[in-house]
Amino acid sequence: MLNLVSLIIGIVALVCAAIAFIPLLGWANWLIIPLAVIGAGIGAMSGSNTGRNLNLFVIVVGIVRLMIGGGIF
């Protein structure tokens, strides 16, 4: 059950991260990364690794996008 919750959080965060790739919306990653960290924490408590891995991927994508945009854009 926890893995399913983690997957849902990860999918929502991934969709939001895709939207944050639009120029001038990079600031949204400051909200998406903590959401994905919560999802990764929930996924770490479950027996499966799928939700945790999805959230870790979203965290990496968000951090790379912030690095590209200088932390704001």
PDB file of N, CA and C in Angstrom:
ATOM      1  N   MET A   1       0.816  -1.195   0.000  1.00  0.00           N
ATOM      2  CA  MET A   1       0.000   0.000   0.000  1.00  0.00           C
ATOM      3  C   MET A   1       0.863   1.263   0.000  1.00  0.00           C
ATOM      4  N   LEU A   2       1.944   1.239   0.795  1.00  0.00           N
ATOM      5  CA  LEU A   2       2.823   2.405   0.835  1.00  0.00           C
ATOM      6  C   LEU A   2       3.494   2.642  -0.514  1.00  0.00           C
ATOM      7  N   ASN A   3       3.786   1.533  -1.225  1.00  0.00           N
ATOM      8  CA  ASN A   3       4.402   1.686  -2.538  1.00  0.00           C
ATOM      9  C   ASN A   3       3.441   2.370  -3.503  1.00  0.00           C
ATOM     10  N   LEU A   4       2.167   2.058  -3.423  1.00  0.00           N
ATOM     11  CA  LEU A   4       1.171   2.694  -4.282  1.00  0.00           C
ATOM     12  C   LEU A   4       1.067   4.187  -3.983  1.00  0.00           C
ATOM     13  N   VAL A   5       1.077   4.558  -2.712  1.00  0.00           N
ATOM     14  CA  VAL A   5       1.042   5.975  -2.329  1.00  0.00           C
ATOM     15  C   VAL A   5       2.293   6.684  -2.849  1.00  0.00           C
ATOM     16  N   SER A   6       3.446   6.027  -2.721  1.00  0.00           N
ATOM     17  CA  SER A   6       4.691   6.602  -3.214  1.00  0.00           C
ATOM     18  C   SER A   6       4.668   6.768  -4.731  1.00  0.00           C
ATOM     19  N   LEU A   7       4.112   5.802  -5.430  1.00  0.00           N
ATOM     20  CA  LEU A   7       3.996   5.900  -6.896  1.00  0.00           C
ATOM     21  C   LEU A   7       3.091   7.059  -7.299  1.00  0.00           C
ATOM     22  N   ILE A   8       1.989   7.227  -6.607  1.00  0.00           N
ATOM     23  CA  ILE A   8       1.069   8.327  -6.930  1.00  0.00           C
ATOM     24  C   ILE A   8       1.755   9.669  -6.698  1.00  0.00           C
ATOM     25  N   ILE A   9       2.441   9.805  -5.569  1.00  0.00           N
ATOM     26  CA  ILE A   9       3.172  11.042  -5.298  1.00  0.00           C
ATOM     27  C   ILE A   9       4.243  11.262  -6.368  1.00  0.00           C
ATOM     28  N   GLY A  10       4.936  10.204  -6.758  1.00  0.00           N
ATOM     29  CA  GLY A  10       5.976  10.311  -7.779  1.00  0.00           C
ATOM     30  C   GLY A  10       5.437  10.717  -9.134  1.00  0.00           C
ATOM     31  N   ILE A  11       4.296  10.174  -9.516  1.00  0.00           N
ATOM     32  CA  ILE A  11       3.704  10.522 -10.810  1.00  0.00           C
ATOM     33  C   ILE A  11       3.244  11.979 -10.813  1.00  0.00           C
ATOM     34  N   VAL A  12       2.629  12.417  -9.719  1.00  0.00           N
ATOM     35  CA  VAL A  12       2.208  13.818  -9.619  1.00  0.00           C
ATOM     36  C   VAL A  12       3.427  14.739  -9.678  1.00  0.00           C
ATOM     37  N   ALA A  13       4.479  14.390  -8.950  1.00  0.00           N
ATOM     38  CA  ALA A  13       5.693  15.208  -8.949  1.00  0.00           C
ATOM     39  C   ALA A  13       6.364  15.208 -10.324  1.00  0.00           C
ATOM     40  N   LEU A  14       6.338  14.075 -11.021  1.00  0.00           N
ATOM     41  CA  LEU A  14       6.949  14.006 -12.349  1.00  0.00           C
ATOM     42  C   LEU A  14       6.192  14.860 -13.359  1.00  0.00           C
ATOM     43  N   VAL A  15       4.875  14.845 -13.295  1.00  0.00           N
ATOM     44  CA  VAL A  15       4.070  15.690 -14.189  1.00  0.00           C
ATOM     45  C   VAL A  15       4.351  17.165 -13.902  1.00  0.00           C
ATOM     46  N   CYS A  16       4.403  17.511 -12.630  1.00  0.00           N
ATOM     47  CA  CYS A  16       4.712  18.902 -12.267  1.00  0.00           C
ATOM     48  C   CYS A  16       6.124  19.287 -12.691  1.00  0.00           C
ATOM     49  N   ALA A  17       7.078  18.355 -12.586  1.00  0.00           N
ATOM     50  CA  ALA A  17       8.448  18.633 -13.010  1.00  0.00           C
ATOM     51  C   ALA A  17       8.514  18.830 -14.524  1.00  0.00           C
ATOM     52  N   ALA A  18       7.687  18.102 -15.266  1.00  0.00           N
ATOM     53  CA  ALA A  18       7.652  18.289 -16.710  1.00  0.00           C
ATOM     54  C   ALA A  18       7.114  19.671 -17.057  1.00  0.00           C
ATOM     55  N   ILE A  19       6.123  20.121 -16.320  1.00  0.00           N
ATOM     56  CA  ILE A  19       5.579  21.463 -16.536  1.00  0.00           C
ATOM     57  C   ILE A  19       6.619  22.512 -16.152  1.00  0.00           C
ATOM     58  N   ALA A  20       7.418  22.228 -15.129  1.00  0.00           N
ATOM     59  CA  ALA A  20       8.432  23.185 -14.661  1.00  0.00           C
ATOM     60  C   ALA A  20       9.583  23.347 -15.649  1.00  0.00           C
ATOM     61  N   PHE A  21       9.633  22.533 -16.701  1.00  0.00           N
ATOM     62  CA  PHE A  21      10.662  22.705 -17.723  1.00  0.00           C
ATOM     63  C   PHE A  21      10.352  23.873 -18.653  1.00  0.00           C
ATOM     64  N   ILE A  22       9.136  24.395 -18.597  1.00  0.00           N
ATOM     65  CA  ILE A  22       8.784  25.572 -19.387  1.00  0.00           C
ATOM     66  C   ILE A  22       9.603  26.746 -18.856  1.00  0.00           C
ATOM     67  N   PRO A  23      10.180  27.549 -19.738  1.00  0.00           N
ATOM     68  CA  PRO A  23      10.981  28.689 -19.265  1.00  0.00           C
ATOM     69  C   PRO A  23      10.204  29.566 -18.287  1.00  0.00           C
ATOM     70  N   LEU A  24      10.894  30.073 -17.303  1.00  0.00           N
ATOM     71  CA  LEU A  24      10.391  30.933 -16.227  1.00  0.00           C
ATOM     72  C   LEU A  24       9.506  30.198 -15.219  1.00  0.00           C
ATOM     73  N   LEU A  25       9.408  28.877 -15.309  1.00  0.00           N
ATOM     74  CA  LEU A  25       8.667  28.112 -14.309  1.00  0.00           C
ATOM     75  C   LEU A  25       9.591  27.200 -13.503  1.00  0.00           C
ATOM     76  N   GLY A  26      10.892  27.407 -13.623  1.00  0.00           N
ATOM     77  CA  GLY A  26      11.855  26.579 -12.903  1.00  0.00           C
ATOM     78  C   GLY A  26      11.753  26.718 -11.400  1.00  0.00           C
ATOM     79  N   TRP A  27      11.228  27.828 -10.917  1.00  0.00           N
ATOM     80  CA  TRP A  27      11.063  28.030  -9.478  1.00  0.00           C
ATOM     81  C   TRP A  27      10.145  26.970  -8.871  1.00  0.00           C
ATOM     82  N   ALA A  28       9.299  26.365  -9.675  1.00  0.00           N
ATOM     83  CA  ALA A  28       8.371  25.349  -9.165  1.00  0.00           C
ATOM     84  C   ALA A  28       9.115  24.114  -8.653  1.00  0.00           C
ATOM     85  N   ASN A  29      10.344  23.916  -9.113  1.00  0.00           N
ATOM     86  CA  ASN A  29      11.120  22.775  -8.637  1.00  0.00           C
ATOM     87  C   ASN A  29      11.436  22.880  -7.157  1.00  0.00           C
ATOM     88  N   TRP A  30      11.439  24.100  -6.609  1.00  0.00           N
ATOM     89  CA  TRP A  30      11.637  24.264  -5.169  1.00  0.00           C
ATOM     90  C   TRP A  30      10.477  23.658  -4.383  1.00  0.00           C
ATOM     91  N   LEU A  31       9.325  23.487  -5.008  1.00  0.00           N
ATOM     92  CA  LEU A  31       8.184  22.847  -4.368  1.00  0.00           C
ATOM     93  C   LEU A  31       8.086  21.365  -4.728  1.00  0.00           C
ATOM     94  N   ILE A  32       8.563  21.031  -5.914  1.00  0.00           N
ATOM     95  CA  ILE A  32       8.463  19.653  -6.402  1.00  0.00           C
ATOM     96  C   ILE A  32       9.473  18.746  -5.703  1.00  0.00           C
ATOM     97  N   ILE A  33      10.678  19.241  -5.472  1.00  0.00           N
ATOM     98  CA  ILE A  33      11.711  18.412  -4.855  1.00  0.00           C
ATOM     99  C   ILE A  33      11.310  17.960  -3.444  1.00  0.00           C
ATOM    100  N   PRO A  34      10.823  18.839  -2.569  1.00  0.00           N
ATOM    101  CA  PRO A  34      10.381  18.336  -1.255  1.00  0.00           C
ATOM    102  C   PRO A  34       9.223  17.337  -1.343  1.00  0.00           C
ATOM    103  N   LEU A  35       8.325  17.523  -2.313  1.00  0.00           N
ATOM    104  CA  LEU A  35       7.247  16.567  -2.507  1.00  0.00           C
ATOM    105  C   LEU A  35       7.812  15.199  -2.876  1.00  0.00           C
ATOM    106  N   ALA A  36       8.810  15.184  -3.755  1.00  0.00           N
ATOM    107  CA  ALA A  36       9.427  13.923  -4.154  1.00  0.00           C
ATOM    108  C   ALA A  36      10.233  13.306  -3.009  1.00  0.00           C
ATOM    109  N   VAL A  37      10.808  14.126  -2.142  1.00  0.00           N
ATOM    110  CA  VAL A  37      11.528  13.598  -0.979  1.00  0.00           C
ATOM    111  C   VAL A  37      10.550  12.890  -0.040  1.00  0.00           C
ATOM    112  N   ILE A  38       9.372  13.471   0.151  1.00  0.00           N
ATOM    113  CA  ILE A  38       8.344  12.818   0.969  1.00  0.00           C
ATOM    114  C   ILE A  38       7.930  11.496   0.329  1.00  0.00           C
ATOM    115  N   GLY A  39       7.744  11.503  -0.992  1.00  0.00           N
ATOM    116  CA  GLY A  39       7.392  10.272  -1.694  1.00  0.00           C
ATOM    117  C   GLY A  39       8.480   9.218  -1.596  1.00  0.00           C
ATOM    118  N   ALA A  40       9.743   9.646  -1.663  1.00  0.00           N
ATOM    119  CA  ALA A  40      10.850   8.697  -1.530  1.00  0.00           C
ATOM    120  C   ALA A  40      10.900   8.121  -0.120  1.00  0.00           C
ATOM    121  N   GLY A  41      10.590   8.942   0.875  1.00  0.00           N
ATOM    122  CA  GLY A  41      10.553   8.441   2.252  1.00  0.00           C
ATOM    123  C   GLY A  41       9.460   7.414   2.451  1.00  0.00           C
ATOM    124  N   ILE A  42       8.304   7.673   1.879  1.00  0.00           N
ATOM    125  CA  ILE A  42       7.204   6.706   1.964  1.00  0.00           C
ATOM    126  C   ILE A  42       7.570   5.441   1.199  1.00  0.00           C
ATOM    127  N   GLY A  43       8.210   5.614   0.037  1.00  0.00           N
ATOM    128  CA  GLY A  43       8.615   4.460  -0.753  1.00  0.00           C
ATOM    129  C   GLY A  43       9.688   3.628  -0.068  1.00  0.00           C
ATOM    130  N   ALA A  44      10.544   4.260   0.729  1.00  0.00           N
ATOM    131  CA  ALA A  44      11.580   3.530   1.455  1.00  0.00           C
ATOM    132  C   ALA A  44      10.980   2.648   2.547  1.00  0.00           C
ATOM    133  N   MET A  45       9.814   3.032   3.055  1.00  0.00           N
ATOM    134  CA  MET A  45       9.163   2.236   4.096  1.00  0.00           C
ATOM    135  C   MET A  45       8.409   1.033   3.527  1.00  0.00           C
ATOM    136  N   SER A  46       8.174   1.025   2.206  1.00  0.00           N
ATOM    137  CA  SER A  46       7.426  -0.079   1.612  1.00  0.00           C
ATOM    138  C   SER A  46       8.374  -1.229   1.271  1.00  0.00           C
ATOM    139  N   GLY A  47       7.797  -2.332   0.908  1.00  0.00           N
ATOM    140  CA  GLY A  47       8.594  -3.511   0.576  1.00  0.00           C
ATOM    141  C   GLY A  47       9.168  -3.477  -0.822  1.00  0.00           C
ATOM    142  N   SER A  48       8.620  -2.670  -1.687  1.00  0.00           N
ATOM    143  CA  SER A  48       9.067  -2.588  -3.072  1.00  0.00           C
ATOM    144  C   SER A  48       9.870  -1.307  -3.292  1.00  0.00           C
ATOM    145  N   ASN A  49      10.689  -1.301  -4.329  1.00  0.00           N
ATOM    146  CA  ASN A  49      11.555  -0.156  -4.607  1.00  0.00           C
ATOM    147  C   ASN A  49      11.044   0.746  -5.721  1.00  0.00           C
ATOM    148  N   THR A  50       9.960   0.399  -6.361  1.00  0.00           N
ATOM    149  CA  THR A  50       9.501   1.133  -7.536  1.00  0.00           C
ATOM    150  C   THR A  50       9.148   2.580  -7.222  1.00  0.00           C
ATOM    151  N   GLY A  51       8.360   2.820  -6.214  1.00  0.00           N
ATOM    152  CA  GLY A  51       7.961   4.177  -5.849  1.00  0.00           C
ATOM    153  C   GLY A  51       9.143   5.014  -5.402  1.00  0.00           C
ATOM    154  N   ARG A  52      10.032   4.406  -4.614  1.00  0.00           N
ATOM    155  CA  ARG A  52      11.221   5.116  -4.159  1.00  0.00           C
ATOM    156  C   ARG A  52      12.095   5.520  -5.337  1.00  0.00           C
ATOM    157  N   ASN A  53      12.299   4.595  -6.268  1.00  0.00           N
ATOM    158  CA  ASN A  53      13.152   4.886  -7.425  1.00  0.00           C
ATOM    159  C   ASN A  53      12.557   5.972  -8.310  1.00  0.00           C
ATOM    160  N   LEU A  54      11.246   5.975  -8.490  1.00  0.00           N
ATOM    161  CA  LEU A  54      10.595   7.013  -9.282  1.00  0.00           C
ATOM    162  C   LEU A  54      10.799   8.380  -8.635  1.00  0.00           C
ATOM    163  N   ASN A  55      10.627   8.452  -7.334  1.00  0.00           N
ATOM    164  CA  ASN A  55      10.798   9.719  -6.638  1.00  0.00           C
ATOM    165  C   ASN A  55      12.254  10.175  -6.651  1.00  0.00           C
ATOM    166  N   LEU A  56      13.192   9.255  -6.547  1.00  0.00           N
ATOM    167  CA  LEU A  56      14.603   9.632  -6.644  1.00  0.00           C
ATOM    168  C   LEU A  56      14.923  10.188  -8.032  1.00  0.00           C
ATOM    169  N   PHE A  57      14.304   9.615  -9.065  1.00  0.00           N
ATOM    170  CA  PHE A  57      14.479  10.132 -10.421  1.00  0.00           C
ATOM    171  C   PHE A  57      13.928  11.557 -10.533  1.00  0.00           C
ATOM    172  N   VAL A  58      12.768  11.797  -9.942  1.00  0.00           N
ATOM    173  CA  VAL A  58      12.167  13.137  -9.974  1.00  0.00           C
ATOM    174  C   VAL A  58      13.059  14.133  -9.233  1.00  0.00           C
ATOM    175  N   ILE A  59      13.645  13.720  -8.125  1.00  0.00           N
ATOM    176  CA  ILE A  59      14.548  14.595  -7.375  1.00  0.00           C
ATOM    177  C   ILE A  59      15.746  14.975  -8.235  1.00  0.00           C
ATOM    178  N   VAL A  60      16.335  14.000  -8.917  1.00  0.00           N
ATOM    179  CA  VAL A  60      17.495  14.278  -9.776  1.00  0.00           C
ATOM    180  C   VAL A  60      17.108  15.208 -10.919  1.00  0.00           C
ATOM    181  N   VAL A  61      15.969  14.969 -11.546  1.00  0.00           N
ATOM    182  CA  VAL A  61      15.509  15.835 -12.638  1.00  0.00           C
ATOM    183  C   VAL A  61      15.290  17.252 -12.132  1.00  0.00           C
ATOM    184  N   GLY A  62      14.682  17.398 -10.966  1.00  0.00           N
ATOM    185  CA  GLY A  62      14.445  18.726 -10.404  1.00  0.00           C
ATOM    186  C   GLY A  62      15.742  19.453 -10.071  1.00  0.00           C
ATOM    187  N   ILE A  63      16.705  18.752  -9.508  1.00  0.00           N
ATOM    188  CA  ILE A  63      17.983  19.380  -9.160  1.00  0.00           C
ATOM    189  C   ILE A  63      18.737  19.793 -10.416  1.00  0.00           C
ATOM    190  N   VAL A  64      18.734  18.935 -11.436  1.00  0.00           N
ATOM    191  CA  VAL A  64      19.416  19.297 -12.690  1.00  0.00           C
ATOM    192  C   VAL A  64      18.749  20.514 -13.326  1.00  0.00           C
ATOM    193  N   ARG A  65      17.427  20.554 -13.288  1.00  0.00           N
ATOM    194  CA  ARG A  65      16.711  21.716 -13.861  1.00  0.00           C
ATOM    195  C   ARG A  65      17.030  22.988 -13.091  1.00  0.00           C
ATOM    196  N   LEU A  66      17.146  22.898 -11.781  1.00  0.00           N
ATOM    197  CA  LEU A  66      17.511  24.070 -10.997  1.00  0.00           C
ATOM    198  C   LEU A  66      18.940  24.517 -11.315  1.00  0.00           C
ATOM    199  N   MET A  67      19.839  23.559 -11.524  1.00  0.00           N
ATOM    200  CA  MET A  67      21.214  23.902 -11.857  1.00  0.00           C
ATOM    201  C   MET A  67      21.285  24.591 -13.216  1.00  0.00           C
ATOM    202  N   ILE A  68      20.517  24.126 -14.161  1.00  0.00           N
ATOM    203  CA  ILE A  68      20.501  24.717 -15.496  1.00  0.00           C
ATOM    204  C   ILE A  68      19.961  26.150 -15.438  1.00  0.00           C
ATOM    205  N   GLY A  69      18.923  26.357 -14.647  1.00  0.00           N
ATOM    206  CA  GLY A  69      18.298  27.672 -14.575  1.00  0.00           C
ATOM    207  C   GLY A  69      18.907  28.601 -13.543  1.00  0.00           C
ATOM    208  N   GLY A  70      19.967  28.192 -12.895  1.00  0.00           N
ATOM    209  CA  GLY A  70      20.604  29.047 -11.905  1.00  0.00           C
ATOM    210  C   GLY A  70      19.829  29.123 -10.594  1.00  0.00           C
ATOM    211  N   GLY A  71      18.937  28.199 -10.352  1.00  0.00           N
ATOM    212  CA  GLY A  71      18.194  28.147  -9.102  1.00  0.00           C
ATOM    213  C   GLY A  71      16.877  28.903  -9.106  1.00  0.00           C
ATOM    214  N   ILE A  72      16.629  29.687 -10.131  1.00  0.00           N
ATOM    215  CA  ILE A  72      15.406  30.473 -10.164  1.00  0.00           C
ATOM    216  C   ILE A  72      14.593  30.161 -11.425  1.00  0.00           C
ATOM    217  N   PHE A  73      15.225  30.301 -12.571  1.00  0.00           N
ATOM    218  CA  PHE A  73      14.511  30.159 -13.834  1.00  0.00           C
ATOM    219  C   PHE A  73      14.500  28.724 -14.248  1.00  0.00           C
TER     220      PHE A  73
END
